[in-house]
Coordinates of N, CA and C in Angstrom, one line a residue:
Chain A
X1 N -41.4 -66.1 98.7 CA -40.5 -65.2 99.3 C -39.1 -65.8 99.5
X2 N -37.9 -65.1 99.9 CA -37.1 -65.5 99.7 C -36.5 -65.9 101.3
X3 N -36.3 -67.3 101.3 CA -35.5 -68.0 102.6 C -34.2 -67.7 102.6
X4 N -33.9 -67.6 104.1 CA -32.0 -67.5 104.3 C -31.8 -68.7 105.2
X5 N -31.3 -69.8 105.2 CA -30.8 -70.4 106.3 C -29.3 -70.8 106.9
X6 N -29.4 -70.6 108.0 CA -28.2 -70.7 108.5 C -28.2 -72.2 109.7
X7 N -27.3 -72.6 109.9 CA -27.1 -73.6 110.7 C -27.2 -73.1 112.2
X8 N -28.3 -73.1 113.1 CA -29.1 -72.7 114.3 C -27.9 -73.4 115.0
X9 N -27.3 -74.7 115.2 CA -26.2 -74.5 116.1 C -25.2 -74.1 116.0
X10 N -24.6 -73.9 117.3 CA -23.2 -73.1 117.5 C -22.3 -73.8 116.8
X11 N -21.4 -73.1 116.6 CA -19.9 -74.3 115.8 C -19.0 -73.9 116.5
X12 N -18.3 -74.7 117.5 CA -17.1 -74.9 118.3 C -15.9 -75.7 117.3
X13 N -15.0 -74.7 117.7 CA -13.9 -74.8 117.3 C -12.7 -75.0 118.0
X14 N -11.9 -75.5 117.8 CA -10.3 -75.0 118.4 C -9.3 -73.4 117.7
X15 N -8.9 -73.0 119.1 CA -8.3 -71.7 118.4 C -6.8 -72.4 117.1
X16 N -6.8 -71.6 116.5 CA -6.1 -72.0 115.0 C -6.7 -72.5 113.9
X17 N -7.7 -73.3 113.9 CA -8.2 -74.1 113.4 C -9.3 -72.9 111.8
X18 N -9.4 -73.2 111.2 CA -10.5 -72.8 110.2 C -11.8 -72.7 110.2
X19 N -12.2 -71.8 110.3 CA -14.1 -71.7 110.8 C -15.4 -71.8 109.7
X20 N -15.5 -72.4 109.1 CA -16.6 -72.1 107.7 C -17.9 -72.1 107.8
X21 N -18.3 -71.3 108.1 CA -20.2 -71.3 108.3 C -21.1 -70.9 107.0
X22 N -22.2 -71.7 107.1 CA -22.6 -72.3 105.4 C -23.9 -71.1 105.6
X23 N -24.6 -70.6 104.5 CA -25.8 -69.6 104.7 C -26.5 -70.4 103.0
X24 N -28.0 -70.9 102.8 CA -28.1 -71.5 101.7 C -29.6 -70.4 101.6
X25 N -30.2 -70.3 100.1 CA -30.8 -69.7 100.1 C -31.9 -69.9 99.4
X26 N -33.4 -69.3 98.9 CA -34.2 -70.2 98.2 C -34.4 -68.9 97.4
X27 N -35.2 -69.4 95.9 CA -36.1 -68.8 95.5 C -34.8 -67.9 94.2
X28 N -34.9 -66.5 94.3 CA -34.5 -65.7 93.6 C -32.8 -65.5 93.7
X29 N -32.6 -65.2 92.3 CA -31.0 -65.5 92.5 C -30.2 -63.5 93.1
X30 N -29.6 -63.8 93.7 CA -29.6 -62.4 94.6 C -28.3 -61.4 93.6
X31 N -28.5 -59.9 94.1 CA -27.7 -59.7 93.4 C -26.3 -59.6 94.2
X32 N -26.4 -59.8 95.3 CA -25.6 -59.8 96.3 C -25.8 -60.2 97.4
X33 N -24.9 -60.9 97.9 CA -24.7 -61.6 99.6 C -23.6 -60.8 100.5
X34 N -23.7 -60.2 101.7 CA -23.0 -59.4 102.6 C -23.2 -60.4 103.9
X35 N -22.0 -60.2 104.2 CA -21.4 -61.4 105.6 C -21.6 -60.0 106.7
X36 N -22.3 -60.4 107.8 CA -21.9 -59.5 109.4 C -21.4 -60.2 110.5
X37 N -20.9 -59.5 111.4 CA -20.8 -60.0 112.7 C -21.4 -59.3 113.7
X38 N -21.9 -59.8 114.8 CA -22.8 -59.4 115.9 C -22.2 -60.0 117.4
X39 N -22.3 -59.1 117.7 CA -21.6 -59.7 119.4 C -23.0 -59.1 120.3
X40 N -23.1 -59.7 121.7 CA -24.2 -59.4 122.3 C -24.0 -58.3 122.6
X41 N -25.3 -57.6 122.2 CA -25.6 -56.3 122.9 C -25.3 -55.4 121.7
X42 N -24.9 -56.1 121.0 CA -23.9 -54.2 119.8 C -25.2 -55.3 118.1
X43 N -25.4 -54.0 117.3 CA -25.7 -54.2 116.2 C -24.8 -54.9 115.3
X44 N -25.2 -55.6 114.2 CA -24.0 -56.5 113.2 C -23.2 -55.4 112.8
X45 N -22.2 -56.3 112.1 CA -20.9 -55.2 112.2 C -20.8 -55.5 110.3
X46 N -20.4 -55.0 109.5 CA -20.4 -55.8 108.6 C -19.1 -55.8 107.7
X47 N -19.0 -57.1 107.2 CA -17.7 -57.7 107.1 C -17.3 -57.5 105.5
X48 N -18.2 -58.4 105.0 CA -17.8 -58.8 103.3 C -19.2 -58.7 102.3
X49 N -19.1 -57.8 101.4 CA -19.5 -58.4 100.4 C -19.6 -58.6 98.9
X50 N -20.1 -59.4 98.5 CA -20.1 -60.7 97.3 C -20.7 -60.3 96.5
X51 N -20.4 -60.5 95.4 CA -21.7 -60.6 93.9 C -21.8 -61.3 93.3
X52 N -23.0 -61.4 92.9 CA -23.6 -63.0 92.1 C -22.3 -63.2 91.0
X53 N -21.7 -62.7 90.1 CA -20.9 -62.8 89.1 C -19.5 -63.2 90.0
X54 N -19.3 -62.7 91.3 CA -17.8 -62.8 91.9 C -17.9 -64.5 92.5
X55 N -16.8 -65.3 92.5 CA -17.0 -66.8 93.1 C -15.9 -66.9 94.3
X56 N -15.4 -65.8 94.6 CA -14.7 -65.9 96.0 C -14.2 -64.3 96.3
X57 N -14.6 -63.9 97.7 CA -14.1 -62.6 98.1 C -13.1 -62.8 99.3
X58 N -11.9 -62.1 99.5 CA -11.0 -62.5 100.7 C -11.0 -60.7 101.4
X59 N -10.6 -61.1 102.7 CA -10.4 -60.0 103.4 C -9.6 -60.1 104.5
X60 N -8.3 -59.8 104.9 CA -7.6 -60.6 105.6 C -7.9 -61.6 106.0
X61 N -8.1 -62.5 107.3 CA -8.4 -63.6 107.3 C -9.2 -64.4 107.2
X62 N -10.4 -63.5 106.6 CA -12.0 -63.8 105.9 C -12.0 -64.6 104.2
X63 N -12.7 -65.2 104.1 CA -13.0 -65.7 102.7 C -14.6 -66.0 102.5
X64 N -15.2 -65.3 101.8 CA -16.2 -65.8 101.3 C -15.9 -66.2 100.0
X65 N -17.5 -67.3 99.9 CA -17.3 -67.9 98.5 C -18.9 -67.8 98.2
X66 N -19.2 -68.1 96.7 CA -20.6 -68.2 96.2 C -20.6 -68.9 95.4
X67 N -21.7 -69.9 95.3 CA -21.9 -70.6 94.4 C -23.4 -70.7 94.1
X68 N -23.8 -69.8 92.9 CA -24.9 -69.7 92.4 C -26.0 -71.0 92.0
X69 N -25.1 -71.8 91.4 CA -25.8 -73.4 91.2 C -26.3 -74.0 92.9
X70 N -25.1 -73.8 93.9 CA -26.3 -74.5 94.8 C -26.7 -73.8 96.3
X71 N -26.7 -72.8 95.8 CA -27.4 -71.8 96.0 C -26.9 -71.3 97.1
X72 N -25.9 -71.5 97.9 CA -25.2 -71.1 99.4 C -24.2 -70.0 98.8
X73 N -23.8 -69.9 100.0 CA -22.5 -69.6 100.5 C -21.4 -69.6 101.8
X74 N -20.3 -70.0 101.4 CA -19.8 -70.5 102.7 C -19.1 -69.0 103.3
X75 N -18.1 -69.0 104.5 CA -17.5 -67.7 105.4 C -16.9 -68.2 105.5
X76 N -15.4 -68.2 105.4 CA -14.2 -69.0 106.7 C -13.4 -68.3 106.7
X77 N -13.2 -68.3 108.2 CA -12.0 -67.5 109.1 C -11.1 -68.7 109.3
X78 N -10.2 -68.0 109.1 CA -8.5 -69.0 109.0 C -7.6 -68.3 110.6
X79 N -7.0 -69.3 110.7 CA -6.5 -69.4 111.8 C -7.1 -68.8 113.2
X80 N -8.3 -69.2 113.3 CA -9.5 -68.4 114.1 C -8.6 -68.3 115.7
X81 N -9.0 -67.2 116.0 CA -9.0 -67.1 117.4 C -10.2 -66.7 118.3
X82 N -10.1 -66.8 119.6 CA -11.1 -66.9 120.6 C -11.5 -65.0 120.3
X83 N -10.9 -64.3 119.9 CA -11.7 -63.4 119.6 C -12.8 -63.2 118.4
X84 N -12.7 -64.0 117.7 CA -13.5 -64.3 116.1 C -14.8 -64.9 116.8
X85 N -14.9 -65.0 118.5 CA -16.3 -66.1 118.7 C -17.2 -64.7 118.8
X86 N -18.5 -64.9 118.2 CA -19.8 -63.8 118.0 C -20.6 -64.5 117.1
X87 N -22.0 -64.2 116.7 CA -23.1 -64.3 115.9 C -22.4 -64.1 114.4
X88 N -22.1 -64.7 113.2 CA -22.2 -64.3 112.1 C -23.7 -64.7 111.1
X89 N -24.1 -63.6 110.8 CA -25.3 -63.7 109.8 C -24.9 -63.0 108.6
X90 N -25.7 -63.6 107.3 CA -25.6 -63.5 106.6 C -27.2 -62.9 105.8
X91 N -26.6 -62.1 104.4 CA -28.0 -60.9 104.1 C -28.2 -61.5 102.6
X92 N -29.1 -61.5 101.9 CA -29.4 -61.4 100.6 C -30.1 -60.6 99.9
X93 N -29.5 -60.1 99.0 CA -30.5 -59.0 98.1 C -30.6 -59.6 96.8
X94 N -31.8 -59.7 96.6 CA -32.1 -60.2 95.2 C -32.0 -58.7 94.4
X95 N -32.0 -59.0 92.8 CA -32.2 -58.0 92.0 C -33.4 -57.2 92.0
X96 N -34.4 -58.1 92.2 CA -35.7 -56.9 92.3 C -36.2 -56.0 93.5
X97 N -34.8 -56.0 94.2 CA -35.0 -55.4 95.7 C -34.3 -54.7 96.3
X98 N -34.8 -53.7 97.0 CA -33.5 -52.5 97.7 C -33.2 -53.3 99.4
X99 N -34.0 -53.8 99.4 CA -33.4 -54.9 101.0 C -33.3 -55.9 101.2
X100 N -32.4 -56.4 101.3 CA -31.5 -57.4 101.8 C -32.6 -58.3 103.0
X101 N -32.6 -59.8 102.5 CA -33.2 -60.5 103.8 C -31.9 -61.2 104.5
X102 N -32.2 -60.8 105.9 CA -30.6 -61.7 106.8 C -31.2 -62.8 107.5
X103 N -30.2 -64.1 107.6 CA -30.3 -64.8 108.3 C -30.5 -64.9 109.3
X104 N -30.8 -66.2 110.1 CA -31.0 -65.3 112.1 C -29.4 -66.3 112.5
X105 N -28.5 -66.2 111.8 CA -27.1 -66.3 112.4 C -26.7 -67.8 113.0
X106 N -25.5 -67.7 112.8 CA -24.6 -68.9 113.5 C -23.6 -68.0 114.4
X107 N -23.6 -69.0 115.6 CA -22.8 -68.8 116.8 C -21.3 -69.4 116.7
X108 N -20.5 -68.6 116.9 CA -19.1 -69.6 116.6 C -18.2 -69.1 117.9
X109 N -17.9 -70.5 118.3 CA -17.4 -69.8 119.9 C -16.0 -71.0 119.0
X110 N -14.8 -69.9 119.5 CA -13.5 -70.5 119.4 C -13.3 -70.9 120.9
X111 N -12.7 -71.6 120.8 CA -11.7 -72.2 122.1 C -10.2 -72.0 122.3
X112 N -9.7 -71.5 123.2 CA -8.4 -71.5 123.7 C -7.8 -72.6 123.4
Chain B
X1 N -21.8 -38.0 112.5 CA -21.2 -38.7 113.4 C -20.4 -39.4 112.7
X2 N -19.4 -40.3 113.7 CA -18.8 -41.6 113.2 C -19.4 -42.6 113.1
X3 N -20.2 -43.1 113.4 CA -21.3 -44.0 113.5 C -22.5 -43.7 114.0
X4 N -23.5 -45.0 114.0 CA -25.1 -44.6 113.9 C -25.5 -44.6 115.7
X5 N -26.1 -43.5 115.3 CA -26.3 -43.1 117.1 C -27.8 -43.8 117.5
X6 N -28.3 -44.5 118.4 CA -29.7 -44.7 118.6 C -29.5 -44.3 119.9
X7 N -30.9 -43.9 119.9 CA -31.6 -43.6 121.9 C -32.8 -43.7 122.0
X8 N -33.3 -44.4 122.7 CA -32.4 -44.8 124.2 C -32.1 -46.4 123.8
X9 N -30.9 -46.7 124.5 CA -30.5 -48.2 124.5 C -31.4 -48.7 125.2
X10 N -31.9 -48.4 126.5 CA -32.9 -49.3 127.1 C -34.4 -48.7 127.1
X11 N -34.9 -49.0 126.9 CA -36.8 -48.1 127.4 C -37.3 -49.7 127.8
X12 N -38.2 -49.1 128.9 CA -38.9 -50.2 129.4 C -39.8 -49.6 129.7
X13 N -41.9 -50.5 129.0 CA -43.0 -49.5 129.2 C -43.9 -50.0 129.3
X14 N -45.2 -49.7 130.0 CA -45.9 -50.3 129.7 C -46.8 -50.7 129.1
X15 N -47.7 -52.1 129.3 CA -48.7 -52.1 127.8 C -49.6 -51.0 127.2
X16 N -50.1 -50.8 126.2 CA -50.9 -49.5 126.2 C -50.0 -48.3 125.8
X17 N -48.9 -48.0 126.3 CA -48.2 -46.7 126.2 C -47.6 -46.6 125.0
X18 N -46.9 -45.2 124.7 CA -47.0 -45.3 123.4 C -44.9 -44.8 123.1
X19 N -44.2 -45.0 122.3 CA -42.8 -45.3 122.8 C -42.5 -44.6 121.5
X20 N -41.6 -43.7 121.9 CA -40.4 -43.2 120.5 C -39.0 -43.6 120.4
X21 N -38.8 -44.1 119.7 CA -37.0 -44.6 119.2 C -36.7 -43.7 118.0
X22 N -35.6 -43.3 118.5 CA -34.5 -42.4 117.8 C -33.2 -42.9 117.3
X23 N -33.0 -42.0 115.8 CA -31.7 -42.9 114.5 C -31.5 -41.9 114.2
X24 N -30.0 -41.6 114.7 CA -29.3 -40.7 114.4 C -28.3 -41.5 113.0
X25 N -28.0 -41.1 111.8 CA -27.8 -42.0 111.4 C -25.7 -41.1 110.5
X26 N -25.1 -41.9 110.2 CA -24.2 -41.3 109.5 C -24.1 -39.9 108.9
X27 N -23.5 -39.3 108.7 CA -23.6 -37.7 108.2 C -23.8 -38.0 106.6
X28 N -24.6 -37.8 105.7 CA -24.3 -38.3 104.5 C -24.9 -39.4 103.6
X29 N -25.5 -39.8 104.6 CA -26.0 -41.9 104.3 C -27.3 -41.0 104.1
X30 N -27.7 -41.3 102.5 CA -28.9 -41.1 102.3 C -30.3 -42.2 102.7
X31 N -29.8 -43.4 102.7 CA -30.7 -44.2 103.4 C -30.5 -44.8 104.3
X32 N -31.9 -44.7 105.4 CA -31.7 -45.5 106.5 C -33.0 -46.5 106.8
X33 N -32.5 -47.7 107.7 CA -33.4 -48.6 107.3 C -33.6 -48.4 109.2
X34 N -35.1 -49.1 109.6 CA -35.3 -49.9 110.6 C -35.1 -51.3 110.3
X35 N -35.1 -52.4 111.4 CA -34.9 -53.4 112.0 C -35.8 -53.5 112.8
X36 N -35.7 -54.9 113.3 CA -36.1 -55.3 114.7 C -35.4 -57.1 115.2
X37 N -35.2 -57.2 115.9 CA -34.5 -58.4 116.1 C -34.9 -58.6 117.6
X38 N -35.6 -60.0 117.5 CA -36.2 -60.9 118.9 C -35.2 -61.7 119.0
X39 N -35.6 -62.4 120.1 CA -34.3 -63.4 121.0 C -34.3 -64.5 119.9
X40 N -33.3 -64.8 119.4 CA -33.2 -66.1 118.9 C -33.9 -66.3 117.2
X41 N -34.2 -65.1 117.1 CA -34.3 -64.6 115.7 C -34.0 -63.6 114.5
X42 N -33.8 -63.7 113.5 CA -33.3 -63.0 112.1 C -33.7 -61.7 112.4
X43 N -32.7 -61.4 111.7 CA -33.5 -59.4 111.8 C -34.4 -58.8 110.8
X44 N -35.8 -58.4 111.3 CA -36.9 -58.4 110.4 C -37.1 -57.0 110.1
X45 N -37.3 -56.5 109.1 CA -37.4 -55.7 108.4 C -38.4 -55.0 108.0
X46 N -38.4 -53.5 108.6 CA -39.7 -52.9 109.2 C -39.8 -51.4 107.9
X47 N -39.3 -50.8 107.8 CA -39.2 -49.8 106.9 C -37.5 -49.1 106.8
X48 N -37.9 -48.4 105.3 CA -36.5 -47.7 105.1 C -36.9 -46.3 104.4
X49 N -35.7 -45.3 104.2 CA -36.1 -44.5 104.0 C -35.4 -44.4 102.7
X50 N -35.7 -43.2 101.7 CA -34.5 -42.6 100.9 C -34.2 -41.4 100.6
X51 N -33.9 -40.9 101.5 CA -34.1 -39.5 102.0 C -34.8 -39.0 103.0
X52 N -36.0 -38.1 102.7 CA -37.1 -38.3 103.6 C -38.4 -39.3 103.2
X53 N -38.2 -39.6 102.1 CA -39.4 -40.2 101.9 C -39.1 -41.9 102.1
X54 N -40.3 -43.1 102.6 CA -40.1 -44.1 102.9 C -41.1 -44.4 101.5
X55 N -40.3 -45.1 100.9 CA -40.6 -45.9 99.7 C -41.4 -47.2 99.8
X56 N -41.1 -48.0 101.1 CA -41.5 -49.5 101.2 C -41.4 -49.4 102.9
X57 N -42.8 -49.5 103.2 CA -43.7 -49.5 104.6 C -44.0 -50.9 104.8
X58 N -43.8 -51.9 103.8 CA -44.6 -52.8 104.2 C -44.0 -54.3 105.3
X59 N -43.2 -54.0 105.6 CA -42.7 -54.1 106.6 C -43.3 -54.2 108.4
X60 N -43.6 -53.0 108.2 CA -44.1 -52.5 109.6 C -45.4 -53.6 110.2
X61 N -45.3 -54.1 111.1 CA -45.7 -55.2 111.6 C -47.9 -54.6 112.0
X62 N -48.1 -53.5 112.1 CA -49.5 -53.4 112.0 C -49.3 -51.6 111.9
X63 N -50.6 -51.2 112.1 CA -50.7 -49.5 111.7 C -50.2 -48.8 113.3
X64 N -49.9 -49.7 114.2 CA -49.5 -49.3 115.8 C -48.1 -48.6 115.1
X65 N -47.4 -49.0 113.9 CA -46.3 -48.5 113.8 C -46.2 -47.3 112.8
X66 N -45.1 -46.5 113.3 CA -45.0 -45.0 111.9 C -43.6 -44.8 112.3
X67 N -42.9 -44.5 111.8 CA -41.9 -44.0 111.2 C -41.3 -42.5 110.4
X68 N -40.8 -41.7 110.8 CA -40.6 -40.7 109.9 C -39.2 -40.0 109.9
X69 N -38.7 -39.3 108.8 CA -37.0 -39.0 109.4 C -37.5 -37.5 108.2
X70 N -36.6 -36.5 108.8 CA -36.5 -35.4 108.7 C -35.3 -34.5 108.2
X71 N -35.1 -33.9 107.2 CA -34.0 -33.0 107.3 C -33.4 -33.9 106.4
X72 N -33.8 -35.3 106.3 CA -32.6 -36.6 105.8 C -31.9 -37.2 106.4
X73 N -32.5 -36.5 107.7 CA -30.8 -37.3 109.1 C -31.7 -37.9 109.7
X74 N -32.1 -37.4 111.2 CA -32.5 -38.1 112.0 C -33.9 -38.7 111.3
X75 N -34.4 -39.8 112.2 CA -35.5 -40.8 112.1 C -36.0 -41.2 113.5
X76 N -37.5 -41.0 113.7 CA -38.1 -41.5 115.0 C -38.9 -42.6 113.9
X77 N -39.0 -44.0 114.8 CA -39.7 -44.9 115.2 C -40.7 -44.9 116.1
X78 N -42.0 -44.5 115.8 CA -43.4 -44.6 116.9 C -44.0 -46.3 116.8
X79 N -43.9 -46.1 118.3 CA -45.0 -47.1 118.5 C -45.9 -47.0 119.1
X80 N -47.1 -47.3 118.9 CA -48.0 -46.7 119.4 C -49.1 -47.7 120.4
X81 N -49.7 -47.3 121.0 CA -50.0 -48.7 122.1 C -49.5 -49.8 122.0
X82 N -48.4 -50.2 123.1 CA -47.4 -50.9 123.0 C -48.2 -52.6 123.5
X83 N -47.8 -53.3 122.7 CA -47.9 -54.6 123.1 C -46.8 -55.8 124.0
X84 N -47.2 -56.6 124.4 CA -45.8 -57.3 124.4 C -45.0 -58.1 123.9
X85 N -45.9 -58.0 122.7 CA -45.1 -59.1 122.0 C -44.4 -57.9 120.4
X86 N -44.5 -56.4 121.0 CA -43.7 -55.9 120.5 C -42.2 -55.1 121.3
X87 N -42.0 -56.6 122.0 CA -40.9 -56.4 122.6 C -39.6 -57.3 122.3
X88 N -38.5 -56.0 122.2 CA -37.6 -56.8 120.8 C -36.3 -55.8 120.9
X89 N -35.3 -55.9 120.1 CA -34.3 -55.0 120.2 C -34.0 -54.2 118.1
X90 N -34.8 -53.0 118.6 CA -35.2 -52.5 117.6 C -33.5 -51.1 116.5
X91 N -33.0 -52.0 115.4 CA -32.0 -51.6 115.0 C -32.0 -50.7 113.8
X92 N -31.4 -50.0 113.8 CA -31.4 -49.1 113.0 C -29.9 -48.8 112.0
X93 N -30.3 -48.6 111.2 CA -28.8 -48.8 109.9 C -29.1 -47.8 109.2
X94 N -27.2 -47.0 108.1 CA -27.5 -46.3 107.4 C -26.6 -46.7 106.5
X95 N -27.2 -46.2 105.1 CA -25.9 -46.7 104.1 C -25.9 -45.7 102.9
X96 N -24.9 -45.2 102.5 CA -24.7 -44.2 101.3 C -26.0 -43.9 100.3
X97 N -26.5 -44.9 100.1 CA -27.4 -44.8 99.3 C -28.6 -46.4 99.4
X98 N -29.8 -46.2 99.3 CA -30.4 -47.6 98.8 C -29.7 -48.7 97.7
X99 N -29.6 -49.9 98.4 CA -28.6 -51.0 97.1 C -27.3 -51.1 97.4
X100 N -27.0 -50.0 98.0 CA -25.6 -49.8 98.6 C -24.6 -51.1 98.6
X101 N -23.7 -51.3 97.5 CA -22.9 -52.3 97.5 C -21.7 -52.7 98.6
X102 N -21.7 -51.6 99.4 CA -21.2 -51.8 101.0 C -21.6 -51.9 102.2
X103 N -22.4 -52.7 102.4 CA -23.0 -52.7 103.2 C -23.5 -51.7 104.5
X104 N -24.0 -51.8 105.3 CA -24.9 -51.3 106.1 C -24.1 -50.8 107.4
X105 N -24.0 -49.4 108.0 CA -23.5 -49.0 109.5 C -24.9 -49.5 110.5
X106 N -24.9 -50.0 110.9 CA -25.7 -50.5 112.3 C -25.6 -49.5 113.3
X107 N -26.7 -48.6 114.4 CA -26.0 -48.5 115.8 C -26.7 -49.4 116.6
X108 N -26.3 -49.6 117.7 CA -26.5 -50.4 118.8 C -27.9 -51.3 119.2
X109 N -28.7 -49.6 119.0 CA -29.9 -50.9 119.1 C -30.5 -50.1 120.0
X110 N -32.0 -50.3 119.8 CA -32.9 -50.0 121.4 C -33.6 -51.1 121.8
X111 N -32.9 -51.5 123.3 CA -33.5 -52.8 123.5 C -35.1 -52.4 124.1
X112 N -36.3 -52.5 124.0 CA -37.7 -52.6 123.9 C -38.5 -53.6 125.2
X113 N -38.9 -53.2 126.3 CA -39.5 -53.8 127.2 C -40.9 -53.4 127.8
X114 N -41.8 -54.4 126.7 CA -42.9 -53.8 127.4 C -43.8 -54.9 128.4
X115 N -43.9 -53.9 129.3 CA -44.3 -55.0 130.7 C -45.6 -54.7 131.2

């Protein structure tokens, strides 16, 4: 079956600074990766997404990237601010599948 | 709607009882999926629909669970003698279509307390 991992600690930052949170995956090659955000209390929000053939997606201050060889994918927010701090998880859909498995999330708390 | 309506945000119940969650879901979104998300865990994936019919049930964590959506819109979540360790914050999403290359509208969530 197919694993999602994400880095279980928080990643503190300073506000301005660049945020990249890593999501690596096992097994079947997906046909797509979709980035969310989650704040407490509210459902993921969803941000970006990627296709196995695409090797970088931008969205204003968002970037994903994919790299099929080793098997992740990174997120980074540029010039992060203390509003960017929430849950980001990430989803995988392989080709032989109509659902997406998500990660259980990285915590990114910016700093003032 | 503008977004995916759930109700109730809170239910709290007790063991044995038997609990409905409601998915109101985008005007239009032919598929809608259940969720469920525990403290400090991935969001696990219980059933979806595609249309009215649920294609892939296998999901749903024992037969205490059923699911049905009507009309193509709304969707109830039954649980049925409630346990406590089917206590969780149970999410609901819709999206244009199954595969949907845009991902997923989320609503809020029904957070699940059974005591």
């Amino acid at each position: 079956s197919q694993k999602i991992e994400q880095n279980s600690e928080a990643l503190n930052i300073q506000e301005g600074k660049t945020a990249t949170l890593t999501c690596n995956y096992t097994n079947y090659s997906p046909a797509y990766l979709q980035w969310y955000r989650q704040d407490p209390g509210r459902g993921p929000v969803f941000l970006l997404l990627i296709r196995e053939n695409e090797k970088e997606k931008r969205k204003e201050r968002l970037k994903v990237t994919f790299d099929t060889t080793l098997k992740q994918s990174l997120f980074h927010i540029t010039a992060s601010q203390p509003a960017d701090s929430a849950t980001y998880l990430c989803a995988f859909r392989s080709g032989g599948s109509y659902i997406p498995t998500f990660g259980r999330g990285t915590s990114l708390i910016v700093h003032p | 709607g503008a977004g995916v309506s759930q109700s109730p945000s809170n239910k709290v119940t007790e063991k044995g009882k038997d609990v409905e969650l409601r998915c109101d879901p985008i005007s239009g979104h032919t598929a809608l999926y259940w969720y469920r998300q525990s403290l400090g865990q991935g969001l696990e994936f219980l059933i979806y629909f595609q249309g009215n019919s649920a294609p892939d049930k296998s999901g749903l964590p024992s037969d205490r669970f059923s699911a049905e959506r009507t009309g193509g819109s709304v969707s109830t979540l039954t649980i049925q003698r409630t346990q406590q360790e089917d206590s969780a914050v149970y999410l609901c999403a819709s999206s244009l279509e199954v595969g949907s290359n845009y991902g997923y509208t989320f609503g809020s969530g029904t957070r699940l307390t059974v005591v």
